[in-house]
Amino acid sequence: MKIFDELQQYDYEQLIFCQDRESGLKAVIAIHDTTLGPALGGTRMWTYASEEEAVIDALRLAKGMTYKNAAAGLNLGGGKTVIIGDPRKDKNEAMFRAFGRFIQGLNGRYITAEDVGTTVEDMDLIHEETRYVTGISPAFGSSGNPSPVTAYGCYMGMKAAAKEAFGDDSLKGKTIAVQGVGNVAYHMCQYLHEEGAKLVVTDINQENMERAVRDFEAETVDPEQIYDVDCDIFSPCALGAIINDDTINRLQCKVIAGSANNQLKDAEHGDILHEKGVVYAPDYVINAGGVINVADELLGYNRDRAYKKVEGIYQTILRIFEISKRDGIPSYKAADRMAEERIQSLHRSRKTFLTEERNLLNIKTR
Ligand SMILES: NC(=O)C1=CN([C@@H]2O[C@H](COP(=O)(O)OP(=O)(O)OC[C@H]3O[C@@H](n4cnc5c(N)ncnc54)[C@H](O)[C@@H]3O)[C@@H](O)[C@H]2O)C=CC1
Ligand SMILES: CC(C)CC(=O)C(=O)O
């Protein structure tokens, strides 16, 4: 892998490798773009097959955060961390504290939060060393686990996509195939079940699947079969790149709306969905509820204000479908256009010299 070629291709600002031998920390922080403000994005802990795979994941996820934060109207740039390791076996206090010190060393250029494989407890350990961490315990006056809020945003975004596809945003009686019923999807399924949707779920974790059967009367299928389910809506809520050459022609749905980051393996898969008339709610727009929620901590957390902002995902998704129709482009491109226009217009306004930039961070010093 030619690192600088990778960084130049999508104009990444910075890539940081963090190593702490005693705790076993091996982390990669990618900062994509800080035009709008400090880079905010979660920390993923995962058993990567290679170091290269970890770097690529950090880069892709960081760029996604730039677009997510811009499209959500936040004054934040995009970054992300991956920690190489098994979240069930390799965590320890020293690891997260060492990581917290690396974040502190970036002096506010990067702010972290939860992602797959990390928890509120991990964020609390990071918080022992740095103030540049969100999603910490409500006991600190913070917002806690972002997953339920991400779920609410996905539910709102799914309703908007249903309105576009079926002319009505009700999900009553709709068959929804959910891939992965973990933290986000469990809460999302609760909203869907309450509205009277019929759920077909899958997961590689048997316990999570059984929980969905018990609590939401969900049917189950094997993980590989989820793509073939005859459904109205497919909701990918596990990992990325699941809309790819092998799966795209198997999907039976009219709508794709789920929480997973980087759902399209490549841009061409978004083009194919558009040609097929599948209504695709762009991943980084529909799953922005978590980041909108943790970003509210930077103002002094207010739950009602955060949920109100998350509700706005409904209108943002509708706006993206409008741009898609107006410009004759797929929805993923319409979302990119919206995010890029915001970044570019604010980039231009920064040519005005200020002696002291307004501090976008209002994090209390410990
Ligand atoms: N937690 C949050 O607030 C946010 C999460 N996301 C994204 O949403 C997705 C889900 O996040 P979480 O619910 O927090 O993670 P999670 O780890 O709690 O849930 C993911 C679930 O998917 C299952 N899974 C993994 N591979 C699978 C496969 N091949 N087939 C079926 N199931 C599989 C796992 O067993 C797990 O139950 C991730 O892509 C994450 O990056 C995006 C924005 C915010
Ligand atoms: C706080 C997190 C939910 C932000 C993030 O990393 C994401 O939205 O993917």
Short mmCIF file of C-alpha atoms and ligand atoms in Angstrom, two decimals:
data_model
loop_
_atom_site.label_atom_id
_atom_site.label_comp_id
_atom_site.label_asym_id
_atom_site.label_seq_id
_atom_site.Cartn_x
_atom_site.Cartn_y
_atom_site.Cartn_z
CA MET A 1 0.00 0.00 0.00
CA LYS A 2 1.38 3.40 -0.96
CA ILE A 3 0.24 5.48 1.98
CA PHE A 4 0.77 8.96 0.51
CA ASP A 5 -0.95 7.96 -2.75
CA GLU A 6 -3.95 6.87 -0.67
CA LEU A 7 -3.92 10.11 1.35
CA GLN A 8 -3.61 12.25 -1.77
CA GLN A 9 -6.36 10.50 -3.69
CA TYR A 10 -9.12 11.75 -1.35
CA ASP A 11 -7.11 14.57 0.21
CA TYR A 12 -6.73 13.22 3.76
CA GLU A 13 -5.08 15.60 6.21
CA GLN A 14 -3.42 13.23 8.63
CA LEU A 15 -2.91 9.59 9.52
CA ILE A 16 -1.61 8.73 12.98
CA PHE A 17 -0.32 5.36 14.20
CA CYS A 18 -0.47 4.89 17.98
CA GLN A 19 1.44 2.09 19.71
CA ASP A 20 1.72 1.19 23.37
CA ARG A 21 3.56 -2.09 23.95
CA GLU A 22 2.55 -2.69 27.56
CA SER A 23 -1.19 -2.40 27.04
CA GLY A 24 -1.10 -3.88 23.52
CA LEU A 25 -2.60 -0.74 21.96
CA LYS A 26 -2.33 -0.60 18.19
CA ALA A 27 -4.53 2.17 16.87
CA VAL A 28 -4.84 4.12 13.64
CA ILE A 29 -6.43 7.57 13.73
CA ALA A 30 -7.40 8.99 10.34
CA ILE A 31 -8.32 12.67 10.02
CA HIS A 32 -9.89 13.39 6.67
CA ASP A 33 -10.97 17.03 6.62
CA THR A 34 -11.27 19.73 9.28
CA THR A 35 -12.66 22.57 7.15
CA LEU A 36 -15.87 22.66 9.20
CA GLY A 37 -14.28 22.08 12.59
CA PRO A 38 -12.47 19.44 14.64
CA ALA A 39 -12.77 15.92 13.29
CA LEU A 40 -15.38 13.90 15.21
CA GLY A 41 -15.81 10.17 14.67
CA GLY A 42 -15.95 6.99 16.71
CA THR A 43 -13.36 4.37 17.63
CA ARG A 44 -13.88 0.91 16.16
CA MET A 45 -12.22 -2.14 17.69
CA TRP A 46 -12.04 -5.08 15.33
CA THR A 47 -9.95 -8.16 14.52
CA TYR A 48 -8.55 -7.02 11.19
CA ALA A 49 -7.00 -9.66 8.97
CA SER A 50 -4.04 -7.35 8.25
CA GLU A 51 -2.68 -3.95 9.19
CA GLU A 52 -3.44 -2.75 5.68
CA GLU A 53 -7.08 -3.70 6.09
CA ALA A 54 -7.19 -1.68 9.33
CA VAL A 55 -5.68 1.40 7.68
CA ILE A 56 -8.09 1.17 4.75
CA ASP A 57 -11.05 0.88 7.13
CA ALA A 58 -9.89 3.90 9.15
CA LEU A 59 -9.50 5.96 5.97
CA ARG A 60 -12.87 5.00 4.49
CA LEU A 61 -14.69 5.57 7.75
CA ALA A 62 -12.97 8.94 8.36
CA LYS A 63 -13.97 10.25 4.94
CA GLY A 64 -17.51 9.05 5.61
CA MET A 65 -17.51 11.13 8.80
CA THR A 66 -16.54 14.29 6.88
CA TYR A 67 -19.59 13.83 4.66
CA LYS A 68 -21.83 12.70 7.54
CA ASN A 69 -21.02 15.69 9.72
CA ALA A 70 -21.32 18.13 6.82
CA ALA A 71 -24.67 16.74 5.62
CA ALA A 72 -25.99 16.77 9.19
CA GLY A 73 -25.25 20.50 9.40
CA LEU A 74 -22.64 20.05 12.16
CA ASN A 75 -19.63 22.32 12.52
CA LEU A 76 -17.35 19.33 12.61
CA GLY A 77 -14.89 17.64 10.31
CA GLY A 78 -14.36 13.94 9.73
CA GLY A 79 -12.10 11.44 11.45
CA LYS A 80 -12.17 7.93 12.79
CA THR A 81 -10.02 5.50 14.77
CA VAL A 82 -9.61 1.78 14.47
CA ILE A 83 -8.02 -0.26 17.25
CA ILE A 84 -6.64 -3.57 16.09
CA GLY A 85 -7.80 -6.31 18.45
CA ASP A 86 -10.64 -8.48 19.63
CA PRO A 87 -13.07 -6.39 21.69
CA ARG A 88 -14.13 -9.49 23.64
CA LYS A 89 -10.60 -10.46 24.71
CA ASP A 90 -8.00 -7.75 24.19
CA LYS A 91 -9.35 -4.72 26.08
CA ASN A 92 -7.78 -3.37 29.25
CA GLU A 93 -7.83 -0.11 31.20
CA ALA A 94 -4.27 0.85 30.24
CA MET A 95 -5.06 0.46 26.54
CA PHE A 96 -7.87 3.00 26.54
CA ARG A 97 -5.99 5.36 28.82
CA ALA A 98 -2.92 5.20 26.57
CA PHE A 99 -5.21 5.88 23.61
CA GLY A 100 -6.76 8.82 25.50
CA ARG A 101 -3.30 10.35 25.90
CA PHE A 102 -2.65 10.07 22.17
CA ILE A 103 -5.95 11.87 21.52
CA GLN A 104 -5.06 14.57 24.04
CA GLY A 105 -1.80 15.04 22.14
CA LEU A 106 -3.78 16.06 19.08
CA ASN A 107 -5.05 19.00 21.11
CA GLY A 108 -8.64 18.96 19.83
CA ARG A 109 -8.06 18.21 16.15
CA TYR A 110 -9.82 14.87 16.75
CA ILE A 111 -12.67 13.98 19.12
CA THR A 112 -13.74 10.39 19.59
CA ALA A 113 -16.84 8.42 20.61
CA GLU A 114 -18.16 4.82 20.39
CA ASP A 115 -18.29 2.65 17.32
CA VAL A 116 -18.50 -1.09 16.70
CA GLY A 117 -16.57 -2.92 19.46
CA THR A 118 -16.32 0.00 21.92
CA THR A 119 -18.61 1.02 24.77
CA VAL A 120 -19.51 3.88 27.09
CA GLU A 121 -17.17 2.31 29.69
CA ASP A 122 -14.27 2.49 27.20
CA MET A 123 -15.08 6.18 26.55
CA ASP A 124 -15.07 6.81 30.30
CA LEU A 125 -11.52 5.40 30.47
CA ILE A 126 -10.43 7.63 27.58
CA HIS A 127 -12.03 10.54 29.45
CA GLU A 128 -9.62 9.92 32.35
CA GLU A 129 -6.90 11.26 30.03
CA THR A 130 -8.54 13.68 27.65
CA ARG A 131 -11.52 15.96 27.31
CA TYR A 132 -11.74 15.26 23.57
CA VAL A 133 -14.12 12.34 23.93
CA THR A 134 -17.92 12.18 23.74
CA GLY A 135 -20.53 9.48 24.40
CA ILE A 136 -19.29 9.20 27.98
CA SER A 137 -21.54 8.25 30.91
CA PRO A 138 -24.63 10.31 31.67
CA ALA A 139 -23.15 10.58 35.20
CA PHE A 140 -20.74 13.16 33.71
CA GLY A 141 -23.70 15.11 32.25
CA SER A 142 -23.04 13.46 28.90
CA SER A 143 -25.13 11.61 26.39
CA GLY A 144 -24.03 7.99 26.98
CA ASN A 145 -24.51 5.27 24.38
CA PRO A 146 -25.34 6.83 20.98
CA SER A 147 -26.96 3.66 19.54
CA PRO A 148 -30.58 4.33 20.61
CA VAL A 149 -30.39 7.80 19.06
CA THR A 150 -28.83 6.45 15.87
CA ALA A 151 -31.74 4.00 15.80
CA TYR A 152 -34.27 6.82 16.07
CA GLY A 153 -32.61 8.66 13.18
CA CYS A 154 -32.63 5.50 11.07
CA TYR A 155 -36.32 5.00 11.82
CA MET A 156 -37.10 8.60 10.76
CA GLY A 157 -34.96 8.23 7.63
CA MET A 158 -36.61 4.93 6.75
CA LYS A 159 -40.03 6.59 6.98
CA ALA A 160 -38.86 9.32 4.61
CA ALA A 161 -37.59 6.68 2.16
CA ALA A 162 -40.91 4.83 2.43
CA LYS A 163 -42.72 8.07 1.57
CA GLU A 164 -40.58 8.40 -1.54
CA ALA A 165 -41.06 4.78 -2.61
CA PHE A 166 -44.65 4.08 -1.60
CA GLY A 167 -46.16 7.60 -1.43
CA ASP A 168 -46.88 7.20 2.30
CA ASP A 169 -44.47 7.09 5.22
CA SER A 170 -46.36 4.51 7.25
CA LEU A 171 -44.40 1.31 7.90
CA LYS A 172 -47.47 -0.60 9.12
CA GLY A 173 -47.68 -3.95 7.36
CA LYS A 174 -44.37 -3.45 5.55
CA THR A 175 -41.94 -6.39 5.53
CA ILE A 176 -38.51 -5.23 6.64
CA ALA A 177 -35.43 -7.47 6.37
CA VAL A 178 -32.82 -6.45 8.95
CA GLN A 179 -29.19 -7.58 8.65
CA GLY A 180 -27.58 -7.53 12.11
CA VAL A 181 -29.69 -6.88 15.21
CA GLY A 182 -27.02 -5.39 17.48
CA ASN A 183 -27.06 -2.13 19.44
CA VAL A 184 -28.59 0.12 16.79
CA ALA A 185 -30.90 -2.33 15.06
CA TYR A 186 -32.39 -3.64 18.30
CA HIS A 187 -33.68 -0.16 19.14
CA MET A 188 -34.70 0.49 15.53
CA CYS A 189 -36.70 -2.74 15.46
CA GLN A 190 -38.56 -1.57 18.54
CA TYR A 191 -39.87 1.49 16.65
CA LEU A 192 -40.68 -0.66 13.61
CA HIS A 193 -42.49 -3.29 15.67
CA GLU A 194 -44.50 -0.65 17.50
CA GLU A 195 -45.59 0.77 14.15
CA GLY A 196 -46.79 -2.66 12.99
CA ALA A 197 -44.01 -3.66 10.56
CA LYS A 198 -43.26 -7.35 9.94
CA LEU A 199 -39.62 -8.08 10.74
CA VAL A 200 -37.34 -10.69 9.21
CA VAL A 201 -33.93 -10.60 10.91
CA THR A 202 -30.56 -12.25 10.77
CA ASP A 203 -27.40 -12.12 12.85
CA ILE A 204 -24.26 -14.18 13.30
CA ASN A 205 -24.81 -13.74 17.04
CA GLN A 206 -27.53 -16.20 18.08
CA GLU A 207 -28.37 -14.34 21.30
CA ASN A 208 -29.03 -11.09 19.48
CA MET A 209 -31.26 -12.89 16.99
CA GLU A 210 -33.24 -14.63 19.73
CA ARG A 211 -33.74 -11.30 21.51
CA ALA A 212 -35.38 -9.89 18.37
CA VAL A 213 -37.62 -12.96 18.04
CA ARG A 214 -38.66 -12.71 21.68
CA ASP A 215 -39.23 -8.94 21.81
CA PHE A 216 -40.52 -8.16 18.31
CA GLU A 217 -42.02 -11.42 17.00
CA ALA A 218 -39.37 -11.35 14.27
CA GLU A 219 -38.87 -14.22 11.84
CA THR A 220 -35.28 -15.30 11.28
CA VAL A 221 -33.19 -16.40 8.31
CA ASP A 222 -29.56 -17.54 8.00
CA PRO A 223 -27.09 -14.67 7.47
CA GLU A 224 -26.46 -15.56 3.82
CA GLN A 225 -30.20 -15.66 3.02
CA ILE A 226 -31.05 -12.14 4.11
CA TYR A 227 -30.39 -10.79 0.59
CA ASP A 228 -33.06 -13.09 -0.91
CA VAL A 229 -35.89 -12.20 1.47
CA ASP A 230 -39.01 -11.00 -0.32
CA CYS A 231 -39.42 -7.67 1.47
CA ASP A 232 -40.39 -4.02 1.03
CA ILE A 233 -37.35 -2.65 2.82
CA PHE A 234 -33.84 -4.05 3.30
CA SER A 235 -32.08 -2.59 6.35
CA PRO A 236 -28.33 -3.27 6.55
CA CYS A 237 -27.29 -2.74 10.17
CA ALA A 238 -24.11 -4.83 10.48
CA LEU A 239 -20.97 -4.05 8.50
CA GLY A 240 -20.05 -2.23 5.29
CA ALA A 241 -19.68 -3.16 1.60
CA ILE A 242 -22.68 -5.48 1.67
CA ILE A 243 -24.19 -3.99 -1.51
CA ASN A 244 -21.77 -5.52 -3.96
CA ASP A 245 -21.55 -7.59 -7.16
CA ASP A 246 -22.63 -10.75 -5.34
CA THR A 247 -25.67 -9.31 -3.55
CA ILE A 248 -27.10 -6.49 -5.66
CA ASN A 249 -29.13 -8.65 -8.02
CA ARG A 250 -30.49 -10.78 -5.22
CA LEU A 251 -32.16 -7.90 -3.36
CA GLN A 252 -35.97 -8.01 -3.66
CA CYS A 253 -36.71 -4.71 -1.93
CA LYS A 254 -37.97 -1.32 -3.11
CA VAL A 255 -36.09 0.57 -0.35
CA ILE A 256 -32.67 0.25 1.31
CA ALA A 257 -32.44 2.07 4.65
CA GLY A 258 -30.15 0.97 7.46
CA SER A 259 -27.49 2.06 9.91
CA ALA A 260 -24.32 0.39 8.56
CA ASN A 261 -21.51 2.67 7.43
CA ASN A 262 -20.18 2.38 3.85
CA GLN A 263 -22.97 0.11 2.60
CA LEU A 264 -22.06 0.45 -1.09
CA LYS A 265 -18.94 -1.54 -1.93
CA ASP A 266 -18.21 0.87 -4.79
CA ALA A 267 -19.94 3.93 -6.22
CA GLU A 268 -21.10 1.90 -9.24
CA HIS A 269 -23.35 -0.11 -6.91
CA GLY A 270 -25.19 3.11 -6.06
CA ASP A 271 -25.60 3.75 -9.79
CA ILE A 272 -27.07 0.27 -10.31
CA LEU A 273 -29.58 0.76 -7.49
CA HIS A 274 -30.65 4.03 -9.11
CA GLU A 275 -31.10 2.36 -12.52
CA LYS A 276 -33.16 -0.39 -10.90
CA GLY A 277 -35.43 2.19 -9.23
CA VAL A 278 -34.48 1.09 -5.70
CA VAL A 279 -34.86 3.99 -3.25
CA TYR A 280 -31.55 4.13 -1.36
CA ALA A 281 -31.31 6.29 1.77
CA PRO A 282 -27.61 7.25 1.80
CA ASP A 283 -25.92 5.54 4.76
CA TYR A 284 -24.11 8.49 6.26
CA VAL A 285 -27.24 10.63 6.20
CA ILE A 286 -29.66 8.13 7.72
CA ASN A 287 -27.21 6.98 10.42
CA ALA A 288 -26.17 10.46 11.61
CA GLY A 289 -28.34 10.34 14.75
CA GLY A 290 -25.48 9.10 16.94
CA VAL A 291 -23.04 11.77 15.91
CA ILE A 292 -25.68 14.51 16.13
CA ASN A 293 -26.35 13.31 19.68
CA VAL A 294 -22.72 13.16 20.84
CA ALA A 295 -21.95 16.47 19.10
CA ASP A 296 -24.59 18.06 21.29
CA GLU A 297 -22.32 17.33 24.27
CA LEU A 298 -19.96 19.95 22.92
CA LEU A 299 -22.66 22.55 23.64
CA GLY A 300 -23.59 21.10 27.04
CA TYR A 301 -25.84 18.10 26.44
CA ASN A 302 -29.58 18.65 26.06
CA ARG A 303 -31.48 15.46 25.16
CA ASP A 304 -34.61 17.19 23.80
CA ARG A 305 -32.53 19.46 21.58
CA ALA A 306 -30.51 16.48 20.31
CA TYR A 307 -33.61 14.40 19.48
CA LYS A 308 -35.20 17.37 17.71
CA LYS A 309 -32.11 17.69 15.51
CA VAL A 310 -32.11 13.95 14.84
CA GLU A 311 -35.74 14.17 13.73
CA GLY A 312 -34.44 16.49 10.98
CA ILE A 313 -32.97 13.41 9.24
CA TYR A 314 -36.48 12.83 7.82
CA GLN A 315 -36.39 16.16 5.95
CA THR A 316 -32.73 15.80 4.96
CA ILE A 317 -33.44 12.43 3.31
CA LEU A 318 -36.43 13.90 1.45
CA ARG A 319 -34.26 16.83 0.33
CA ILE A 320 -31.67 14.38 -1.04
CA PHE A 321 -34.34 12.57 -3.07
CA GLU A 322 -35.41 15.98 -4.44
CA ILE A 323 -31.83 16.81 -5.52
CA SER A 324 -31.53 13.31 -7.01
CA LYS A 325 -34.65 13.88 -9.16
CA ARG A 326 -33.81 17.50 -10.00
CA ASP A 327 -30.27 16.70 -11.17
CA GLY A 328 -30.99 13.19 -12.49
CA ILE A 329 -28.35 11.59 -10.26
CA PRO A 330 -28.39 8.67 -7.81
CA SER A 331 -29.21 9.49 -4.20
CA TYR A 332 -25.69 8.72 -2.94
CA LYS A 333 -24.32 11.35 -5.36
CA ALA A 334 -27.00 13.84 -4.32
CA ALA A 335 -25.92 13.41 -0.69
CA ASP A 336 -22.25 13.88 -1.62
CA ARG A 337 -23.17 17.00 -3.59
CA MET A 338 -25.04 18.47 -0.62
CA ALA A 339 -22.14 17.77 1.77
CA GLU A 340 -19.44 19.01 -0.63
CA GLU A 341 -21.34 22.23 -1.39
CA ARG A 342 -21.51 23.02 2.31
CA ILE A 343 -17.81 22.31 2.88
CA GLN A 344 -16.78 24.33 -0.19
CA SER A 345 -18.95 27.34 0.65
CA LEU A 346 -17.59 27.50 4.21
CA HIS A 347 -14.06 26.93 2.97
CA ARG A 348 -14.45 30.04 0.80
CA SER A 349 -15.80 32.12 3.72
CA ARG A 350 -12.63 31.31 5.68
CA LYS A 351 -10.60 33.60 3.46
CA THR A 352 -11.78 36.44 5.73
CA PHE A 353 -9.00 36.96 8.25
CA LEU A 354 -9.86 36.77 11.95
CA THR A 355 -7.35 37.41 14.70
CA GLU A 356 -8.90 34.72 16.85
CA GLU A 357 -11.13 31.97 15.48
CA ARG A 358 -14.28 31.27 17.50
CA ASN A 359 -13.67 28.12 19.47
CA LEU A 360 -16.15 25.51 18.30
CA LEU A 361 -15.37 23.37 21.29
CA ASN A 362 -17.11 24.13 24.49
CA ILE A 363 -15.84 21.12 26.37
CA LYS A 364 -15.34 21.64 30.06
CA THR A 365 -11.74 21.32 31.21
CA ARG A 366 -11.41 18.49 33.70
N1 LIG B 1 -23.77 2.62 17.21
C1 LIG B 1 -23.99 3.76 16.57
O1 LIG B 1 -24.48 4.74 17.17
C2 LIG B 1 -23.70 3.88 15.12
C3 LIG B 1 -23.46 2.75 14.35
N2 LIG B 1 -23.28 2.87 13.00
C4 LIG B 1 -23.05 1.70 12.19
O2 LIG B 1 -24.17 0.79 12.30
C5 LIG B 1 -23.71 -0.55 12.24
C6 LIG B 1 -24.16 -1.30 13.48
O3 LIG B 1 -23.63 -0.68 14.63
P1 LIG B 1 -23.92 -1.24 16.10
O4 LIG B 1 -25.33 -1.67 16.19
O5 LIG B 1 -23.41 -0.24 17.04
O6 LIG B 1 -22.95 -2.51 16.12
P2 LIG B 1 -23.16 -3.90 16.86
O7 LIG B 1 -21.85 -4.58 16.81
O8 LIG B 1 -23.84 -3.73 18.16
O9 LIG B 1 -24.21 -4.64 15.91
C7 LIG B 1 -23.87 -5.24 14.70
C8 LIG B 1 -24.56 -6.60 14.66
O10 LIG B 1 -24.32 -7.18 13.37
C9 LIG B 1 -24.02 -8.55 13.56
N3 LIG B 1 -23.27 -9.00 12.39
C10 LIG B 1 -21.96 -8.82 12.09
N4 LIG B 1 -21.65 -9.40 10.92
C11 LIG B 1 -22.82 -9.93 10.45
C12 LIG B 1 -23.16 -10.64 9.28
N5 LIG B 1 -22.27 -10.95 8.34
N6 LIG B 1 -24.46 -11.02 9.11
C13 LIG B 1 -25.37 -10.74 10.06
N7 LIG B 1 -25.10 -10.08 11.20
C14 LIG B 1 -23.84 -9.68 11.38
C15 LIG B 1 -23.26 -8.61 14.88
O11 LIG B 1 -23.29 -9.91 15.43
C16 LIG B 1 -24.04 -7.59 15.70
O12 LIG B 1 -25.13 -8.18 16.40
C17 LIG B 1 -22.19 -0.46 12.07
O13 LIG B 1 -21.87 -0.50 10.69
C18 LIG B 1 -21.83 0.90 12.63
O14 LIG B 1 -20.66 1.43 12.10
C19 LIG B 1 -23.31 4.08 12.37
C20 LIG B 1 -23.56 5.22 13.08
C21 LIG B 1 -23.71 5.22 14.52
C1 LIG B 2 -20.55 8.83 17.74
C2 LIG B 2 -20.54 7.88 16.66
C3 LIG B 2 -21.86 7.25 16.62
C4 LIG B 2 -20.06 8.59 15.44
C5 LIG B 2 -19.54 7.69 14.39
O1 LIG B 2 -18.42 7.27 14.44
C6 LIG B 2 -20.43 7.29 13.32
O2 LIG B 2 -21.50 7.91 13.14
O3 LIG B 2 -20.09 6.34 12.57
#
